[in-house]
mmCIF file of N, CA and C in Angstrom:
data_model
loop_
_atom_site.group_PDB
_atom_site.id
_atom_site.type_symbol
_atom_site.label_atom_id
_atom_site.label_comp_id
_atom_site.label_asym_id
_atom_site.label_seq_id
_atom_site.Cartn_x
_atom_site.Cartn_y
_atom_site.Cartn_z
ATOM 1 N N MET L 981 72.982 97.026 67.601
ATOM 2 C CA MET L 981 72.335 97.861 68.594
ATOM 3 C C MET L 981 72.617 97.311 69.986
ATOM 4 N N SER L 982 72.772 98.216 70.928
ATOM 5 C CA SER L 982 73.013 97.780 72.295
ATOM 6 C C SER L 982 71.893 98.278 73.198
ATOM 7 N N LEU L 983 71.838 97.691 74.370
ATOM 8 C CA LEU L 983 70.829 98.068 75.356
ATOM 9 C C LEU L 983 71.449 99.037 76.352
ATOM 10 N N ASP L 984 70.642 99.949 76.854
ATOM 11 C CA ASP L 984 71.134 100.957 77.792
ATOM 12 C C ASP L 984 70.423 100.823 79.133
ATOM 13 N N PRO L 985 71.085 100.206 80.121
ATOM 14 C CA PRO L 985 70.443 100.016 81.426
ATOM 15 C C PRO L 985 70.162 101.334 82.154
ATOM 16 N N GLN L 986 70.795 102.410 81.728
ATOM 17 C CA GLN L 986 70.614 103.706 82.374
ATOM 18 C C GLN L 986 69.464 104.515 81.772
ATOM 19 N N SER L 987 68.821 104.005 80.734
ATOM 20 C CA SER L 987 67.816 104.789 80.010
ATOM 21 C C SER L 987 66.511 104.984 80.788
ATOM 22 N N GLY L 988 66.270 104.132 81.774
ATOM 23 C CA GLY L 988 65.002 104.210 82.495
ATOM 24 C C GLY L 988 63.918 103.373 81.839
ATOM 25 N N ARG L 989 64.157 102.891 80.644
ATOM 26 C CA ARG L 989 63.219 102.007 79.947
ATOM 27 C C ARG L 989 63.617 100.567 80.247
ATOM 28 N N PRO L 990 62.659 99.703 80.565
ATOM 29 C CA PRO L 990 63.007 98.321 80.906
ATOM 30 C C PRO L 990 63.825 97.648 79.796
ATOM 31 N N LEU L 991 64.802 96.855 80.219
ATOM 32 C CA LEU L 991 65.666 96.165 79.256
ATOM 33 C C LEU L 991 64.876 95.240 78.344
ATOM 34 N N TYR L 992 63.842 94.594 78.871
ATOM 35 C CA TYR L 992 63.074 93.677 78.023
ATOM 36 C C TYR L 992 62.393 94.431 76.896
ATOM 37 N N MET L 993 61.941 95.662 77.166
ATOM 38 C CA MET L 993 61.308 96.463 76.114
ATOM 39 C C MET L 993 62.347 96.912 75.090
ATOM 40 N N GLN L 994 63.518 97.278 75.566
ATOM 41 C CA GLN L 994 64.591 97.666 74.650
ATOM 42 C C GLN L 994 64.953 96.500 73.731
ATOM 43 N N LEU L 995 65.088 95.305 74.316
ATOM 44 C CA LEU L 995 65.427 94.131 73.518
ATOM 45 C C LEU L 995 64.313 93.807 72.531
ATOM 46 N N ALA L 996 63.071 93.886 72.974
ATOM 47 C CA ALA L 996 61.950 93.628 72.072
ATOM 48 C C ALA L 996 61.984 94.603 70.901
ATOM 49 N N ASP L 997 62.308 95.859 71.152
ATOM 50 C CA ASP L 997 62.398 96.849 70.074
ATOM 51 C C ASP L 997 63.542 96.545 69.113
ATOM 52 N N VAL L 998 64.671 96.082 69.647
ATOM 53 C CA VAL L 998 65.815 95.721 68.805
ATOM 54 C C VAL L 998 65.427 94.569 67.876
ATOM 55 N N ILE L 999 64.788 93.544 68.429
ATOM 56 C CA ILE L 999 64.388 92.388 67.613
ATOM 57 C C ILE L 999 63.312 92.797 66.615
ATOM 58 N N ALA L 1000 62.362 93.619 67.039
ATOM 59 C CA ALA L 1000 61.319 94.096 66.129
ATOM 60 C C ALA L 1000 61.938 94.841 64.950
ATOM 61 N N ALA L 1001 62.959 95.644 65.214
ATOM 62 C CA ALA L 1001 63.641 96.375 64.140
ATOM 63 C C ALA L 1001 64.325 95.409 63.180
ATOM 64 N N LYS L 1002 64.903 94.337 63.716
ATOM 65 C CA LYS L 1002 65.549 93.336 62.858
ATOM 66 C C LYS L 1002 64.518 92.597 62.008
ATOM 67 N N ILE L 1003 63.335 92.406 62.548
ATOM 68 C CA ILE L 1003 62.258 91.780 61.770
ATOM 69 C C ILE L 1003 61.818 92.725 60.661
ATOM 70 N N GLU L 1004 61.646 93.998 60.992
ATOM 71 C CA GLU L 1004 61.198 94.986 60.004
ATOM 72 C C GLU L 1004 62.191 95.151 58.858
ATOM 73 N N THR L 1005 63.490 95.071 59.158
ATOM 74 C CA THR L 1005 64.505 95.251 58.116
ATOM 75 C C THR L 1005 64.772 93.969 57.333
ATOM 76 N N GLY L 1006 64.194 92.855 57.788
ATOM 77 C CA GLY L 1006 64.386 91.594 57.091
ATOM 78 C C GLY L 1006 65.580 90.789 57.582
ATOM 79 N N GLU L 1007 66.292 91.308 58.577
ATOM 80 C CA GLU L 1007 67.407 90.553 59.130
ATOM 81 C C GLU L 1007 66.915 89.233 59.718
ATOM 82 N N PHE L 1008 65.737 89.282 60.335
ATOM 83 C CA PHE L 1008 65.042 88.072 60.772
ATOM 84 C C PHE L 1008 63.845 87.915 59.847
ATOM 85 N N ALA L 1009 63.921 86.970 58.931
ATOM 86 C CA ALA L 1009 62.903 86.794 57.899
ATOM 87 C C ALA L 1009 61.697 85.999 58.408
ATOM 88 N N PRO L 1010 60.533 86.189 57.773
ATOM 89 C CA PRO L 1010 59.335 85.432 58.150
ATOM 90 C C PRO L 1010 59.588 83.918 58.139
ATOM 91 N N ASP L 1011 59.001 83.243 59.106
ATOM 92 C CA ASP L 1011 59.104 81.790 59.277
ATOM 93 C C ASP L 1011 60.503 81.309 59.651
ATOM 94 N N ARG L 1012 61.412 82.221 59.946
ATOM 95 C CA ARG L 1012 62.751 81.831 60.354
ATOM 96 C C ARG L 1012 62.862 81.881 61.876
ATOM 97 N N MET L 1013 63.634 80.971 62.419
ATOM 98 C CA MET L 1013 63.833 80.927 63.863
ATOM 99 C C MET L 1013 64.661 82.131 64.307
ATOM 100 N N ILE L 1014 64.271 82.694 65.442
ATOM 101 C CA ILE L 1014 65.073 83.757 66.027
ATOM 102 C C ILE L 1014 65.898 83.164 67.164
ATOM 103 N N PRO L 1015 66.937 83.864 67.613
ATOM 104 C CA PRO L 1015 67.790 83.308 68.673
ATOM 105 C C PRO L 1015 66.991 82.975 69.936
ATOM 106 N N THR L 1016 67.473 81.980 70.638
ATOM 107 C CA THR L 1016 66.839 81.562 71.893
ATOM 108 C C THR L 1016 67.082 82.614 72.978
ATOM 109 N N PRO L 1017 66.271 82.594 74.029
ATOM 110 C CA PRO L 1017 66.531 83.514 75.140
ATOM 111 C C PRO L 1017 67.941 83.360 75.717
ATOM 112 N N GLY L 1018 68.442 82.146 75.762
ATOM 113 C CA GLY L 1018 69.800 81.925 76.261
ATOM 114 C C GLY L 1018 70.842 82.610 75.392
ATOM 115 N N ARG L 1019 70.656 82.486 74.095
ATOM 116 C CA ARG L 1019 71.581 83.127 73.138
ATOM 117 C C ARG L 1019 71.481 84.644 73.235
ATOM 118 N N LEU L 1020 70.254 85.154 73.341
ATOM 119 C CA LEU L 1020 70.055 86.603 73.450
ATOM 120 C C LEU L 1020 70.677 87.136 74.742
ATOM 121 N N SER L 1021 70.558 86.357 75.824
ATOM 122 C CA SER L 1021 71.133 86.806 77.095
ATOM 123 C C SER L 1021 72.655 86.911 76.994
ATOM 124 N N GLU L 1022 73.273 85.971 76.297
ATOM 125 C CA GLU L 1022 74.716 86.016 76.091
ATOM 126 C C GLU L 1022 75.105 87.195 75.199
ATOM 127 N N GLU L 1023 74.371 87.366 74.126
ATOM 128 C CA GLU L 1023 74.690 88.407 73.146
ATOM 129 C C GLU L 1023 74.555 89.814 73.724
ATOM 130 N N TYR L 1024 73.532 90.019 74.562
ATOM 131 C CA TYR L 1024 73.259 91.362 75.073
ATOM 132 C C TYR L 1024 73.650 91.560 76.534
ATOM 133 N N GLY L 1025 74.173 90.516 77.182
ATOM 134 C CA GLY L 1025 74.625 90.636 78.556
ATOM 135 C C GLY L 1025 73.494 90.883 79.544
ATOM 136 N N ILE L 1026 72.380 90.193 79.321
ATOM 137 C CA ILE L 1026 71.209 90.338 80.186
ATOM 138 C C ILE L 1026 70.825 88.975 80.749
ATOM 139 N N ALA L 1027 69.916 88.975 81.707
ATOM 140 C CA ALA L 1027 69.430 87.718 82.282
ATOM 141 C C ALA L 1027 68.535 86.983 81.289
ATOM 142 N N VAL L 1028 68.539 85.667 81.375
ATOM 143 C CA VAL L 1028 67.678 84.855 80.516
ATOM 144 C C VAL L 1028 66.208 85.236 80.725
ATOM 145 N N LEU L 1029 65.822 85.503 81.966
ATOM 146 C CA LEU L 1029 64.430 85.888 82.241
ATOM 147 C C LEU L 1029 64.056 87.190 81.531
ATOM 148 N N THR L 1030 64.996 88.113 81.426
ATOM 149 C CA THR L 1030 64.745 89.365 80.709
ATOM 150 C C THR L 1030 64.525 89.081 79.231
ATOM 151 N N ALA L 1031 65.329 88.188 78.665
ATOM 152 C CA ALA L 1031 65.173 87.814 77.265
ATOM 153 C C ALA L 1031 63.835 87.111 77.041
ATOM 154 N N ARG L 1032 63.444 86.259 77.977
ATOM 155 C CA ARG L 1032 62.146 85.579 77.859
ATOM 156 C C ARG L 1032 61.001 86.578 77.898
ATOM 157 N N ARG L 1033 61.144 87.582 78.741
ATOM 158 C CA ARG L 1033 60.096 88.606 78.830
ATOM 159 C C ARG L 1033 60.004 89.401 77.522
ATOM 160 N N ALA L 1034 61.148 89.655 76.896
ATOM 161 C CA ALA L 1034 61.159 90.333 75.594
ATOM 162 C C ALA L 1034 60.452 89.475 74.545
ATOM 163 N N MET L 1035 60.687 88.164 74.598
ATOM 164 C CA MET L 1035 60.033 87.257 73.649
ATOM 165 C C MET L 1035 58.520 87.276 73.858
ATOM 166 N N ARG L 1036 58.095 87.308 75.114
ATOM 167 C CA ARG L 1036 56.661 87.382 75.408
ATOM 168 C C ARG L 1036 56.074 88.667 74.828
ATOM 169 N N GLU L 1037 56.797 89.760 74.969
ATOM 170 C CA GLU L 1037 56.355 91.044 74.419
ATOM 171 C C GLU L 1037 56.207 90.954 72.898
ATOM 172 N N LEU L 1038 57.155 90.318 72.242
ATOM 173 C CA LEU L 1038 57.095 90.171 70.781
ATOM 174 C C LEU L 1038 55.916 89.287 70.364
ATOM 175 N N ARG L 1039 55.629 88.244 71.151
ATOM 176 C CA ARG L 1039 54.452 87.411 70.859
ATOM 177 C C ARG L 1039 53.181 88.230 70.999
ATOM 178 N N GLU L 1040 53.116 89.053 72.045
ATOM 179 C CA GLU L 1040 51.933 89.894 72.250
ATOM 180 C C GLU L 1040 51.762 90.910 71.122
ATOM 181 N N ARG L 1041 52.860 91.352 70.545
ATOM 182 C CA ARG L 1041 52.802 92.280 69.409
ATOM 183 C C ARG L 1041 52.461 91.559 68.103
ATOM 184 N N GLY L 1042 52.474 90.226 68.148
ATOM 185 C CA GLY L 1042 52.165 89.444 66.948
ATOM 186 C C GLY L 1042 53.328 89.320 65.989
ATOM 187 N N LEU L 1043 54.535 89.601 66.448
ATOM 188 C CA LEU L 1043 55.703 89.561 65.568
ATOM 189 C C LEU L 1043 56.355 88.189 65.509
ATOM 190 N N ILE L 1044 56.177 87.393 66.569
ATOM 191 C CA ILE L 1044 56.751 86.050 66.580
ATOM 192 C C ILE L 1044 55.714 85.065 67.112
ATOM 193 N N PHE L 1045 55.978 83.792 66.848
ATOM 194 C CA PHE L 1045 55.188 82.721 67.440
ATOM 195 C C PHE L 1045 56.161 81.657 67.929
ATOM 196 N N THR L 1046 55.740 80.895 68.918
ATOM 197 C CA THR L 1046 56.607 79.884 69.512
ATOM 198 C C THR L 1046 56.008 78.503 69.304
ATOM 199 N N VAL L 1047 56.850 77.578 68.906
ATOM 200 C CA VAL L 1047 56.478 76.180 68.778
ATOM 201 C C VAL L 1047 57.160 75.452 69.930
ATOM 202 N N PRO L 1048 56.370 74.926 70.886
ATOM 203 C CA PRO L 1048 56.973 74.258 72.042
ATOM 204 C C PRO L 1048 57.970 73.173 71.623
ATOM 205 N N GLY L 1049 59.136 73.205 72.231
ATOM 206 C CA GLY L 1049 60.171 72.221 71.943
ATOM 207 C C GLY L 1049 60.957 72.501 70.684
ATOM 208 N N LYS L 1050 60.575 73.519 69.928
ATOM 209 C CA LYS L 1050 61.239 73.828 68.659
ATOM 210 C C LYS L 1050 61.922 75.188 68.678
ATOM 211 N N GLY L 1051 61.225 76.224 69.174
ATOM 212 C CA GLY L 1051 61.799 77.563 69.192
ATOM 213 C C GLY L 1051 60.782 78.612 68.803
ATOM 214 N N SER L 1052 61.268 79.832 68.655
ATOM 215 C CA SER L 1052 60.412 80.955 68.280
ATOM 216 C C SER L 1052 60.761 81.397 66.870
ATOM 217 N N TYR L 1053 59.726 81.766 66.125
ATOM 218 C CA TYR L 1053 59.869 82.093 64.716
ATOM 219 C C TYR L 1053 59.180 83.415 64.412
ATOM 220 N N VAL L 1054 59.669 84.082 63.373
ATOM 221 C CA VAL L 1054 59.044 85.318 62.914
ATOM 222 C C VAL L 1054 57.708 84.968 62.266
ATOM 223 N N THR L 1055 56.675 85.701 62.647
ATOM 224 C CA THR L 1055 55.344 85.484 62.089
ATOM 225 C C THR L 1055 55.368 85.781 60.591
ATOM 226 N N PRO L 1056 54.762 84.917 59.772
ATOM 227 C CA PRO L 1056 54.725 85.182 58.327
ATOM 228 C C PRO L 1056 54.016 86.500 58.027
ATOM 229 N N ALA L 1057 54.472 87.128 56.969
ATOM 230 C CA ALA L 1057 53.895 88.431 56.572
ATOM 231 C C ALA L 1057 52.457 88.297 56.122
#
């Protein structure tokens, strides 16, 4: 899936939806680390801050949790 900067929807929300879909399909399994904001920024051609904002959105949705110094993981089912 790619992001569409012309859609009028914020890129961070688009990215959060892409990751949420990967969690729902099992591509990102429970308790598994998801890519870092730096990796996501490279993969999707966005700013690191945009990727961080997407991660914050996913935490607020309860889909991921972050362990300081370790990374972000999919919340167990």
